[in-house]
């Protein structure tokens, strides 16, 4: 065994949770070692958030040009476009490379020691890194630490009767297509299924989406998912809700489906993208030996990101839902600052969530239904994008902004919006909730014209009975 490395903070996993914790720890002067088995940036930068948004952008550009070919109402005259998906994937890889190299440079700048290899937990203060996985022979590298931060992320959930392989793919393969299939069946109409399903459709693939529940995006309320469903229909995506996948047909060329209690049907598909959720990565590296309190596969943490073992912390997807990169990053900062001696809690007012469909969906804080379930006496008001000038210029008026606030003192409780480009409203939504703003604060803030942001102000005005443009 080589001489053990001694450090204050040892982080397993270099995704957005782990690498942000490491940068912040470095800023605070904490000796830090980060172990990463694959690539810095984790799921988010390599096979998640960024690659998916690249593919969505490529598909949107392609589709937009295609929409102008022929008799464009905008007066643009252009021929039918073509897509070279190999070049698109290369462009995506370039962006991923720039970002992951940037993470490496930031870690170096903040004097974080990065060790490439698979970590195996020996005990709460000792970790071995397998040299074979670092391409070297010899004994494992042992690292001893005062604090161990677990940030190992998550992996795609497989359907037991239809494992990944061959024509059954996960988001990872769908983000690096060697060629586009003629047809794609998407199992699961959640974030990944609808983001990637929409992108593939816009690239010209015949797409069918199969969802077990009775509507698309069941994580959101029906009003929010309605414009997304309408847009999928207009794009020609086949939508099969309340439908169970029974497996692949004997010839392997089709999915066997059952809608409700109906008869079995067959759906031909060249590829099948399974996107039915992700599982915390808590197995295969000795974590179980710590006997931590768990919630299923997720490590249970308290409001300070502490596990049930002193000195062992956990953040990000490993700790369960919501599995979002910005949550992992905020938790990483929270842990680093506590190790530096600060009193910090991870108790945000809201964690915004965005689904990058067309139109996009953004939420922060409580929906009307959640406010009702919490027993709060609330007000809600919506402002339609059909009454917003900027939305008209963007040819995207199917959507709205909705606000939820306490009835007694008008304290904001939540925001929801659906529409083209509304993801950027997440900043205003999160800020207003975190700062404890009231309806009047938003209603009396001058919003630039013409922007879709005016719909945010108008929703607040409407809740006060003072809407100007509706
Ligand atoms: P991860 O990013 O999964 O990183 C964990 C890291 O730990 C990995 O690099 C892994 O190699 C490493 N690791 C695991 N075990 C070991 C070990 N034993 N030794 C050493 N290293 C190890 N979220 C958003 O907020 N917005 C989005 O738009 C978005 N889009 C997404 C699109 C897709 C297709 C997917 C799959 C996910 C998306 N997400 C999005 C979710 C987001 O990627 C995750 O929430 C985020 O990456 C979680 O960060 P993390 O640090 O917890 O884990
Ligand atoms: P998801 O939980 O968003 O959606 C899974 C969907 O599959 C659900 O609608 C569920 O009802 C359905 N489903 C489950 N089992 C099924 C079955 N057997 N047959 C048919 N449908 C079934 O999960 P996901 O889309 O795989 O994404 C995983 C996680 O990754 C998300 O929860 C999210 O945290 C993260 N993510 C976030 C973004 C973003 O922030 N924009 C994008 C992609 C992924």
Coordinates of C-alpha atoms and ligand atoms in Angstrom, one line a residue:
X1 CA 0.0 0.0 0.0
X2 CA 1.4 3.4 -1.0
X3 CA 1.7 6.0 1.7
X4 CA -1.8 7.3 2.5
X5 CA -2.7 10.8 1.4
X6 CA -4.0 12.8 4.4
X7 CA -6.6 15.6 3.8
X8 CA -9.2 17.5 5.6
X9 CA -12.0 17.0 3.0
X10 CA -12.3 14.0 0.7
X11 CA -15.0 14.2 -2.0
X12 CA -16.2 11.2 -4.0
X13 CA -17.6 12.3 -7.3
X14 CA -16.8 15.3 -9.5
X15 CA -20.3 16.2 -10.7
X16 CA -21.9 19.6 -10.0
X17 CA -22.3 18.6 -6.4
X18 CA -18.7 17.4 -5.8
X19 CA -16.8 19.8 -8.0
X20 CA -18.6 22.9 -6.6
X21 CA -18.0 21.7 -3.0
X22 CA -14.3 21.3 -3.9
X23 CA -14.0 24.8 -5.4
X24 CA -15.7 26.4 -2.5
X25 CA -13.6 24.4 0.0
X26 CA -10.5 25.5 -1.9
X27 CA -11.6 29.1 -1.7
X28 CA -12.0 28.7 2.1
X29 CA -8.5 27.2 2.4
X30 CA -9.6 23.7 3.2
X31 CA -7.2 21.0 2.1
X32 CA -9.3 19.0 -0.4
X33 CA -9.0 15.8 -2.5
X34 CA -11.6 15.0 -5.1
X35 CA -11.8 11.5 -6.5
X36 CA -13.6 11.0 -9.9
X37 CA -13.9 7.7 -11.6
X38 CA -15.0 9.0 -15.0
X39 CA -15.0 12.6 -16.1
X40 CA -15.1 15.9 -14.2
X41 CA -18.4 17.5 -14.5
X42 CA -20.3 14.3 -13.8
X43 CA -23.7 13.5 -15.4
X44 CA -24.6 17.2 -15.8
X45 CA -21.7 18.3 -18.1
X46 CA -20.9 15.0 -19.8
X47 CA -24.2 13.1 -20.4
X48 CA -27.0 15.3 -18.9
X49 CA -27.9 18.9 -18.7
X50 CA -25.5 20.4 -21.1
X51 CA -25.5 17.7 -23.9
X52 CA -29.3 17.6 -23.8
X53 CA -29.5 21.4 -24.2
X54 CA -27.1 21.2 -27.1
X55 CA -29.2 18.6 -28.8
X56 CA -32.4 20.6 -28.1
X57 CA -30.7 23.7 -29.6
X58 CA -29.6 21.9 -32.7
X59 CA -33.1 20.4 -33.2
X60 CA -34.7 23.8 -32.6
X61 CA -32.5 25.5 -35.2
X62 CA -33.1 22.7 -37.7
X63 CA -36.9 22.7 -37.1
X64 CA -37.0 26.5 -37.3
X65 CA -35.3 26.6 -40.7
X66 CA -37.5 23.8 -41.9
X67 CA -40.6 25.7 -40.8
X68 CA -39.5 28.6 -43.0
X69 CA -38.9 26.4 -46.1
X70 CA -41.8 26.9 -48.5
X71 CA -44.3 29.6 -47.8
X72 CA -43.1 31.3 -44.7
X73 CA -45.4 33.9 -43.1
X74 CA -42.3 35.8 -42.0
X75 CA -41.3 36.4 -45.6
X76 CA -38.2 34.3 -45.3
X77 CA -37.4 32.2 -48.4
X78 CA -35.1 29.2 -47.8
X79 CA -34.7 25.7 -49.2
X80 CA -35.2 22.5 -47.3
X81 CA -32.4 22.0 -44.7
X82 CA -30.4 18.8 -44.1
X83 CA -28.9 17.5 -40.9
X84 CA -25.4 16.0 -40.4
X85 CA -25.9 14.5 -36.9
X86 CA -22.2 13.4 -36.7
X87 CA -21.2 17.1 -36.9
X88 CA -23.9 18.0 -34.4
X89 CA -22.5 15.5 -31.9
X90 CA -19.0 16.7 -32.5
X91 CA -20.2 20.3 -31.7
X92 CA -21.8 19.0 -28.6
X93 CA -18.5 17.2 -27.6
X94 CA -16.6 20.4 -28.2
X95 CA -18.9 22.3 -25.7
X96 CA -18.6 19.5 -23.2
X97 CA -14.8 19.4 -23.5
X98 CA -14.6 23.2 -23.0
X99 CA -16.7 23.0 -19.9
X100 CA -15.1 20.0 -18.3
X101 CA -11.6 21.4 -19.0
X102 CA -12.8 24.6 -17.4
X103 CA -13.8 22.7 -14.2
X104 CA -10.4 21.1 -14.2
X105 CA -8.7 24.5 -14.4
X106 CA -10.9 25.9 -11.6
X107 CA -10.1 23.0 -9.3
X108 CA -6.4 23.5 -10.0
X109 CA -6.7 27.2 -9.4
X110 CA -8.2 26.5 -6.0
X111 CA -5.5 23.9 -5.1
X112 CA -7.9 20.9 -5.1
X113 CA -6.1 17.6 -5.6
X114 CA -7.9 15.6 -8.2
X115 CA -7.4 11.8 -8.2
X116 CA -8.7 9.9 -11.2
X117 CA -10.0 6.5 -10.2
X118 CA -12.9 4.6 -8.5
X119 CA -13.2 5.3 -4.8
X120 CA -13.9 2.4 -2.5
X121 CA -15.0 3.3 1.1
X122 CA -13.0 1.5 3.8
X123 CA -14.6 3.4 6.7
X124 CA -15.9 6.9 7.4
X125 CA -12.4 8.4 7.3
X126 CA -10.6 6.1 4.8
X127 CA -11.1 5.6 1.1
X128 CA -9.0 3.5 -1.3
X129 CA -8.7 4.5 -5.0
X130 CA -8.3 1.6 -7.4
X131 CA -5.2 2.1 -9.5
X132 CA -6.3 -0.4 -12.1
X133 CA -9.0 2.1 -13.0
X134 CA -6.4 4.8 -13.2
X135 CA -4.5 2.8 -15.9
X136 CA -1.7 1.9 -13.4
X137 CA -0.5 -1.3 -11.8
X138 CA 0.1 -1.6 -8.0
X139 CA -1.6 -1.2 -4.7
X140 CA -4.6 1.1 -4.2
X141 CA -4.0 4.7 -3.2
X142 CA -5.3 5.1 0.4
X143 CA -6.7 8.5 1.4
X144 CA -7.5 9.5 5.0
X145 CA -9.7 12.4 5.8
X146 CA -11.5 14.3 8.6
X147 CA -14.6 14.8 6.5
X148 CA -16.0 12.5 3.8
X149 CA -18.4 14.0 1.2
X150 CA -20.4 11.6 -0.8
X151 CA -21.4 13.0 -4.2
X152 CA -21.7 9.9 -6.4
X153 CA -24.8 11.0 -8.3
X154 CA -27.3 8.8 -10.0
X155 CA -27.7 6.4 -13.0
X156 CA -30.6 5.7 -15.4
X157 CA -33.3 3.3 -14.1
X158 CA -33.7 0.2 -16.3
X159 CA -37.0 -1.6 -16.8
X160 CA -36.3 -5.1 -15.4
X161 CA -38.0 -6.9 -18.3
X162 CA -36.3 -4.7 -20.9
X163 CA -32.6 -4.0 -19.9
X164 CA -30.5 -1.5 -21.7
X165 CA -28.6 -2.8 -24.7
X166 CA -29.2 -3.2 -28.5
X167 CA -32.1 -1.1 -29.5
X168 CA -33.1 -0.2 -25.9
X169 CA -31.1 2.9 -25.0
X170 CA -30.8 5.4 -22.1
X171 CA -30.4 9.1 -22.3
X172 CA -26.6 8.6 -22.5
X173 CA -26.8 6.9 -25.9
X174 CA -29.6 9.2 -27.1
X175 CA -27.3 12.2 -26.6
X176 CA -24.6 10.8 -28.9
X177 CA -26.4 9.2 -31.8
X178 CA -24.2 7.8 -34.5
X179 CA -27.1 8.1 -36.9
X180 CA -30.7 9.1 -36.4
X181 CA -33.2 6.2 -36.2
X182 CA -36.3 6.4 -38.4
X183 CA -38.5 5.9 -35.4
X184 CA -38.0 6.2 -31.6
X185 CA -40.3 5.0 -28.9
X186 CA -39.8 6.9 -25.6
X187 CA -40.9 5.2 -22.4
X188 CA -41.6 7.8 -19.8
X189 CA -43.1 11.3 -20.4
X190 CA -41.0 13.0 -17.7
X191 CA -38.1 15.4 -18.1
X192 CA -35.8 13.3 -20.2
X193 CA -38.5 11.6 -22.3
X194 CA -40.1 14.9 -23.3
X195 CA -36.9 17.0 -23.7
X196 CA -35.2 14.3 -25.9
X197 CA -38.4 13.1 -27.5
X198 CA -39.2 16.6 -28.7
X199 CA -35.6 17.1 -30.0
X200 CA -35.6 13.8 -31.9
X201 CA -39.0 14.7 -33.5
X202 CA -37.7 18.1 -34.6
X203 CA -34.8 16.3 -36.2
X204 CA -37.2 14.4 -38.3
X205 CA -37.6 11.1 -36.3
X206 CA -41.0 9.5 -35.9
X207 CA -41.5 9.7 -32.1
X208 CA -44.0 8.0 -29.8
X209 CA -44.1 8.6 -26.1
X210 CA -45.5 6.0 -23.7
X211 CA -46.5 7.2 -20.2
X212 CA -47.8 5.0 -17.4
X213 CA -49.8 7.8 -15.8
X214 CA -52.8 9.5 -17.3
X215 CA -51.0 12.5 -18.7
X216 CA -47.7 13.9 -19.8
X217 CA -45.3 15.5 -17.3
X218 CA -47.4 14.2 -14.3
X219 CA -45.0 16.0 -12.0
X220 CA -46.6 19.3 -13.0
X221 CA -50.3 20.3 -12.8
X222 CA -52.5 19.6 -15.8
X223 CA -52.8 23.3 -16.7
X224 CA -49.0 23.6 -17.0
X225 CA -48.6 20.5 -19.1
X226 CA -51.5 21.3 -21.5
X227 CA -49.5 23.6 -23.9
X228 CA -46.7 21.0 -24.0
X229 CA -49.2 18.3 -25.0
X230 CA -50.7 20.6 -27.6
X231 CA -47.3 21.3 -29.1
X232 CA -46.3 17.6 -29.2
X233 CA -49.5 16.9 -31.1
X234 CA -48.8 19.7 -33.6
X235 CA -45.3 18.3 -34.0
X236 CA -46.8 14.9 -34.8
X237 CA -45.5 13.0 -31.7
X238 CA -47.6 10.0 -30.9
X239 CA -48.7 10.2 -27.3
X240 CA -49.8 7.1 -25.4
X241 CA -50.8 7.9 -21.8
X242 CA -52.2 5.5 -19.2
X243 CA -50.2 2.9 -21.1
X244 CA -48.0 0.1 -19.8
X245 CA -45.0 -1.3 -21.6
X246 CA -45.1 -5.1 -21.4
X247 CA -41.7 -5.7 -23.1
X248 CA -40.2 -6.2 -26.6
X249 CA -41.9 -8.4 -29.1
X250 CA -40.4 -11.8 -29.9
X251 CA -38.8 -10.4 -33.1
X252 CA -37.4 -7.5 -31.1
X253 CA -38.7 -5.0 -33.5
X254 CA -41.7 -3.6 -31.6
X255 CA -42.9 -2.7 -28.1
X256 CA -45.8 -4.6 -26.6
X257 CA -48.2 -2.1 -25.0
X258 CA -51.3 -2.2 -23.0
X259 CA -53.5 0.9 -22.6
X260 CA -55.6 0.8 -19.4
X261 CA -57.1 -2.7 -19.2
X262 CA -57.3 -2.9 -23.0
X263 CA -55.9 -5.5 -25.4
X264 CA -52.2 -5.8 -26.1
X265 CA -51.0 -3.7 -29.0
X266 CA -47.7 -3.4 -30.9
X267 CA -45.6 -0.3 -31.6
X268 CA -42.8 -0.6 -34.2
X269 CA -39.7 1.3 -33.3
X270 CA -36.1 1.2 -34.5
X271 CA -34.9 2.4 -31.1
X272 CA -36.5 2.5 -27.6
X273 CA -35.4 5.3 -25.2
X274 CA -36.2 4.3 -21.6
X275 CA -36.5 7.4 -19.4
X276 CA -38.5 6.3 -16.3
X277 CA -36.3 8.0 -13.7
X278 CA -32.9 7.8 -12.2
X279 CA -31.6 5.8 -9.2
X280 CA -29.1 7.2 -6.6
X281 CA -25.7 5.6 -7.1
X282 CA -25.2 4.0 -3.7
X283 CA -24.0 0.5 -4.5
X284 CA -20.7 -1.1 -5.5
X285 CA -18.2 1.2 -3.7
X286 CA -18.5 0.1 -0.1
X287 CA -21.1 2.7 1.0
X288 CA -23.2 0.0 2.6
X289 CA -20.4 -0.8 5.1
X290 CA -21.0 2.6 6.7
X291 CA -24.6 1.5 7.6
X292 CA -25.9 5.0 6.9
X293 CA -29.6 5.7 7.3
X294 CA -31.2 5.4 3.8
X295 CA -34.4 6.2 2.0
X296 CA -34.4 3.3 -0.4
X297 CA -31.3 3.8 -2.6
X298 CA -30.9 7.4 -1.5
X299 CA -28.7 8.4 1.4
X300 CA -30.7 10.2 4.1
X301 CA -29.5 13.6 5.1
X302 CA -30.6 16.3 7.5
X303 CA -31.1 20.1 6.8
X304 CA -27.3 20.5 6.9
X305 CA -26.5 17.7 4.4
X306 CA -25.1 15.5 7.3
X307 CA -25.7 11.8 7.1
X308 CA -26.3 9.6 10.1
X309 CA -22.5 9.2 10.6
X310 CA -20.5 12.1 12.1
X311 CA -18.1 13.6 9.6
X312 CA -19.8 11.9 6.6
X313 CA -21.8 14.3 4.4
X314 CA -23.9 13.6 1.2
X315 CA -25.2 15.8 -1.5
X316 CA -26.9 15.8 -5.0
X317 CA -28.6 13.0 -6.7
X318 CA -27.3 10.5 -4.2
X319 CA -29.6 12.0 -1.7
X320 CA -32.7 11.6 -3.9
X321 CA -35.2 14.0 -5.4
X322 CA -35.3 16.6 -6.7
X323 CA -32.3 15.4 -8.9
X324 CA -31.3 18.8 -10.2
X325 CA -27.8 20.1 -10.8
X326 CA -28.4 23.5 -9.1
X327 CA -29.6 21.7 -6.0
X328 CA -26.4 19.6 -5.9
X329 CA -24.3 22.7 -6.4
X330 CA -26.0 24.6 -3.6
X331 CA -25.6 21.7 -1.3
X332 CA -21.9 21.5 -2.1
X333 CA -21.4 25.1 -1.1
X334 CA -23.4 24.5 2.1
X335 CA -21.2 21.6 3.1
X336 CA -17.9 23.3 2.3
X337 CA -18.9 26.4 4.3
X338 CA -19.8 24.2 7.3
X339 CA -16.5 22.4 7.2
X340 CA -14.9 25.9 7.3
X341 CA -16.7 26.5 10.5
X342 CA -19.7 28.5 9.3
X343 CA -23.3 27.8 10.4
X344 CA -25.2 26.9 7.3
X345 CA -28.4 25.1 6.5
X346 CA -29.8 23.7 3.3
X347 CA -33.3 25.0 3.7
X348 CA -34.1 27.0 0.5
X349 CA -37.4 28.7 0.0
X350 CA -37.5 27.2 -3.4
X351 CA -35.5 25.1 -5.9
X352 CA -36.6 26.2 -9.3
X353 CA -37.2 23.4 -11.9
X354 CA -37.3 23.8 -15.6
X355 CA -38.4 21.4 -18.3
X356 CA -36.8 22.3 -21.6
X357 CA -39.6 21.2 -23.8
X358 CA -41.2 23.4 -26.4
X359 CA -42.8 25.4 -24.8
X360 CA -40.7 25.3 -21.7
X361 CA -42.1 24.8 -18.2
X362 CA -40.7 26.5 -15.1
X363 CA -41.8 26.3 -11.5
X364 CA -40.5 27.6 -8.2
X365 CA -42.2 27.2 -4.8
X366 CA -45.8 26.1 -4.3
X367 CA -48.4 25.4 -7.0
X368 CA -52.0 26.3 -6.1
X369 CA -52.7 22.6 -5.3
X370 CA -49.6 22.4 -3.0
X371 CA -50.7 25.6 -1.2
X372 CA -54.1 24.1 -0.7
X373 CA -52.6 20.8 0.6
X374 CA -50.5 22.8 3.0
X375 CA -53.7 24.4 4.4
X376 CA -52.7 27.9 3.3
X377 CA -55.3 30.5 2.5
X378 CA -54.0 31.6 -0.9
X379 CA -54.6 33.8 -4.0
X380 CA -53.6 32.7 -7.5
X381 CA -53.6 34.6 -10.7
X382 CA -52.4 33.9 -14.3
X383 CA -51.5 36.1 -17.1
X384 CA -51.7 34.6 -20.6
X385 CA -48.8 35.1 -23.0
X386 CA -51.4 35.6 -25.7
X387 CA -51.7 39.1 -24.2
X388 CA -48.0 39.7 -24.2
X389 CA -46.5 41.6 -27.2
X390 CA -43.1 40.0 -27.0
X391 CA -44.6 36.5 -27.0
X392 CA -46.5 37.4 -30.2
X393 CA -43.3 38.5 -31.9
X394 CA -41.7 35.1 -30.9
X395 CA -44.7 33.3 -32.5
X396 CA -45.4 31.7 -29.1
X397 CA -48.5 32.8 -27.4
X398 CA -49.7 29.4 -26.0
X399 CA -48.6 29.8 -22.3
X400 CA -49.0 31.8 -19.2
X401 CA -47.4 33.0 -16.0
X402 CA -49.1 32.1 -12.7
X403 CA -48.4 33.4 -9.2
X404 CA -49.5 32.0 -5.9
X405 CA -49.4 34.2 -2.7
X406 CA -50.8 34.2 0.8
X407 CA -54.2 35.9 0.9
X408 CA -53.6 37.7 4.2
X409 CA -50.3 39.4 3.6
X410 CA -49.6 38.7 -0.1
X411 CA -46.3 36.9 0.6
X412 CA -45.3 35.1 -2.5
X413 CA -45.5 31.3 -2.3
X414 CA -44.9 30.1 -5.8
X415 CA -44.6 30.8 -9.5
X416 CA -45.3 28.6 -12.5
X417 CA -44.9 29.5 -16.2
X418 CA -45.2 27.7 -19.5
X419 CA -44.1 29.3 -22.8
X420 CA -41.2 29.7 -25.2
X421 CA -38.0 30.9 -23.4
X422 CA -39.7 31.1 -20.0
X423 CA -36.8 29.1 -18.4
X424 CA -35.0 32.4 -17.8
X425 CA -37.8 33.5 -15.5
X426 CA -36.4 31.0 -13.0
X427 CA -34.0 33.7 -11.8
X428 CA -36.8 36.2 -11.0
X429 CA -39.0 33.5 -9.5
X430 CA -36.3 32.1 -7.2
X431 CA -35.1 35.6 -6.1
X432 CA -38.5 36.9 -5.2
X433 CA -39.3 33.8 -3.1
X434 CA -35.9 33.7 -1.4
X435 CA -36.2 37.4 -0.5
X436 CA -39.6 37.0 0.9
X437 CA -41.2 39.4 -1.7
X438 CA -44.9 40.2 -1.7
X439 CA -47.2 40.7 -4.7
X440 CA -46.8 44.5 -4.4
X441 CA -43.0 44.2 -4.7
X442 CA -43.3 42.5 -8.1
X443 CA -46.3 44.6 -9.2
X444 CA -44.5 47.8 -8.5
X445 CA -41.2 46.9 -10.1
X446 CA -40.8 48.4 -13.5
X447 CA -40.3 45.5 -16.0
X448 CA -38.7 46.2 -19.4
X449 CA -40.9 46.4 -22.4
X450 CA -41.3 44.4 -24.6
X451 CA -40.3 41.3 -22.7
X452 CA -42.1 38.2 -21.6
X453 CA -41.1 39.2 -18.1
X454 CA -43.9 41.8 -18.2
X455 CA -46.2 38.8 -17.8
X456 CA -44.6 38.2 -14.4
X457 CA -45.5 41.7 -13.3
X458 CA -49.0 41.4 -14.8
X459 CA -49.6 38.1 -13.0
X460 CA -48.8 39.9 -9.7
X461 CA -51.0 42.9 -10.7
X462 CA -53.8 40.5 -11.6
X463 CA -53.6 38.8 -8.2
X464 CA -54.1 42.3 -6.7
X465 CA -57.0 43.0 -9.0
X466 CA -55.0 45.6 -11.0
X467 CA -54.0 43.8 -14.3
X468 CA -53.5 46.4 -17.0
X469 CA -53.4 44.3 -20.2
X470 CA -56.0 41.7 -19.7
Ligands
LIG1 P1 -23.4 13.5 -10.9 O1 -23.5 14.6 -11.9 O2 -24.1 12.2 -11.4 O3 -21.9 13.2 -10.6 C1 -21.5 12.1 -9.9 C2 -20.0 11.8 -10.2 O4 -19.5 10.8 -9.3 C3 -19.9 11.1 -11.6 O5 -19.0 11.9 -12.4 C4 -19.4 9.7 -11.3 O6 -18.4 9.3 -12.3 C5 -18.7 9.9 -10.0 N1 -18.6 8.7 -9.2 C6 -19.6 7.8 -8.8 N2 -19.2 6.8 -8.0 C7 -17.8 7.0 -7.9 C8 -16.8 6.4 -7.2 N3 -17.1 5.2 -6.5 N4 -15.6 6.8 -7.3 C9 -15.3 8.0 -7.9 N5 -16.2 8.7 -8.6 C10 -17.5 8.2 -8.6 N6 -30.5 18.8 -14.0 C11 -30.8 20.2 -14.1 O7 -30.8 20.8 -13.1 N7 -31.1 20.7 -15.3 C12 -31.1 20.0 -16.4 O8 -31.4 20.6 -17.5 C13 -30.8 18.7 -16.4 N8 -30.9 17.9 -17.5 C14 -30.5 16.6 -17.4 C15 -30.6 15.8 -18.6 C16 -30.3 14.5 -18.6 C17 -30.3 13.7 -19.9 C18 -29.9 13.9 -17.3 C19 -29.5 12.4 -17.3 C20 -29.9 14.6 -16.2 C21 -30.2 16.0 -16.2 N9 -30.2 16.8 -15.1 C22 -30.5 18.1 -15.1 C23 -29.9 16.2 -13.7 C24 -28.4 16.5 -13.4 O9 -27.5 16.0 -14.3 C25 -28.1 15.9 -12.0 O10 -29.1 16.4 -11.1 C26 -26.7 16.3 -11.5 O11 -25.7 15.9 -12.5 C27 -26.4 15.7 -10.2 O12 -25.1 16.1 -9.7 P2 -24.3 15.2 -8.7 O13 -23.0 15.9 -8.5 O14 -25.2 14.8 -7.6 O15 -24.0 13.8 -9.5
LIG2 P1 -38.9 11.6 -14.5 O1 -39.2 11.2 -13.1 O2 -38.9 13.0 -14.8 O3 -40.0 10.9 -15.5 C1 -40.2 9.6 -15.6 C2 -41.6 9.3 -16.2 O4 -41.7 8.0 -16.5 C3 -42.7 9.7 -15.2 O5 -43.7 10.5 -15.9 C4 -43.3 8.3 -14.8 O6 -44.7 8.4 -14.6 C5 -43.0 7.5 -16.1 N1 -42.9 6.1 -15.9 C6 -42.3 5.4 -14.9 N2 -42.3 4.1 -15.1 C7 -42.9 3.9 -16.3 C8 -43.2 2.8 -17.1 N3 -42.9 1.5 -16.6 N4 -43.9 2.9 -18.2 C9 -44.2 4.2 -18.7 N5 -43.9 5.3 -18.0 C10 -43.3 5.2 -16.8 O7 -37.5 10.8 -14.9 P2 -36.5 11.1 -16.1 O8 -37.2 11.8 -17.2 O9 -35.9 9.8 -16.4 O10 -35.5 12.0 -15.5 C11 -34.7 11.6 -14.3 C12 -34.4 12.8 -13.5 O11 -33.4 13.6 -14.2 C13 -35.5 13.8 -13.3 O12 -36.3 13.5 -12.2 C14 -34.8 15.1 -13.1 O13 -34.5 15.2 -11.7 C15 -33.5 15.0 -13.9 N6 -33.6 15.7 -15.1 C16 -33.8 17.1 -15.1 C17 -34.0 17.8 -16.2 C18 -34.2 19.3 -16.1 O14 -34.0 19.8 -15.0 N7 -34.6 19.9 -17.2 C19 -33.8 17.2 -17.5 C20 -33.6 15.8 -17.5 C21 -33.5 15.1 -16.3

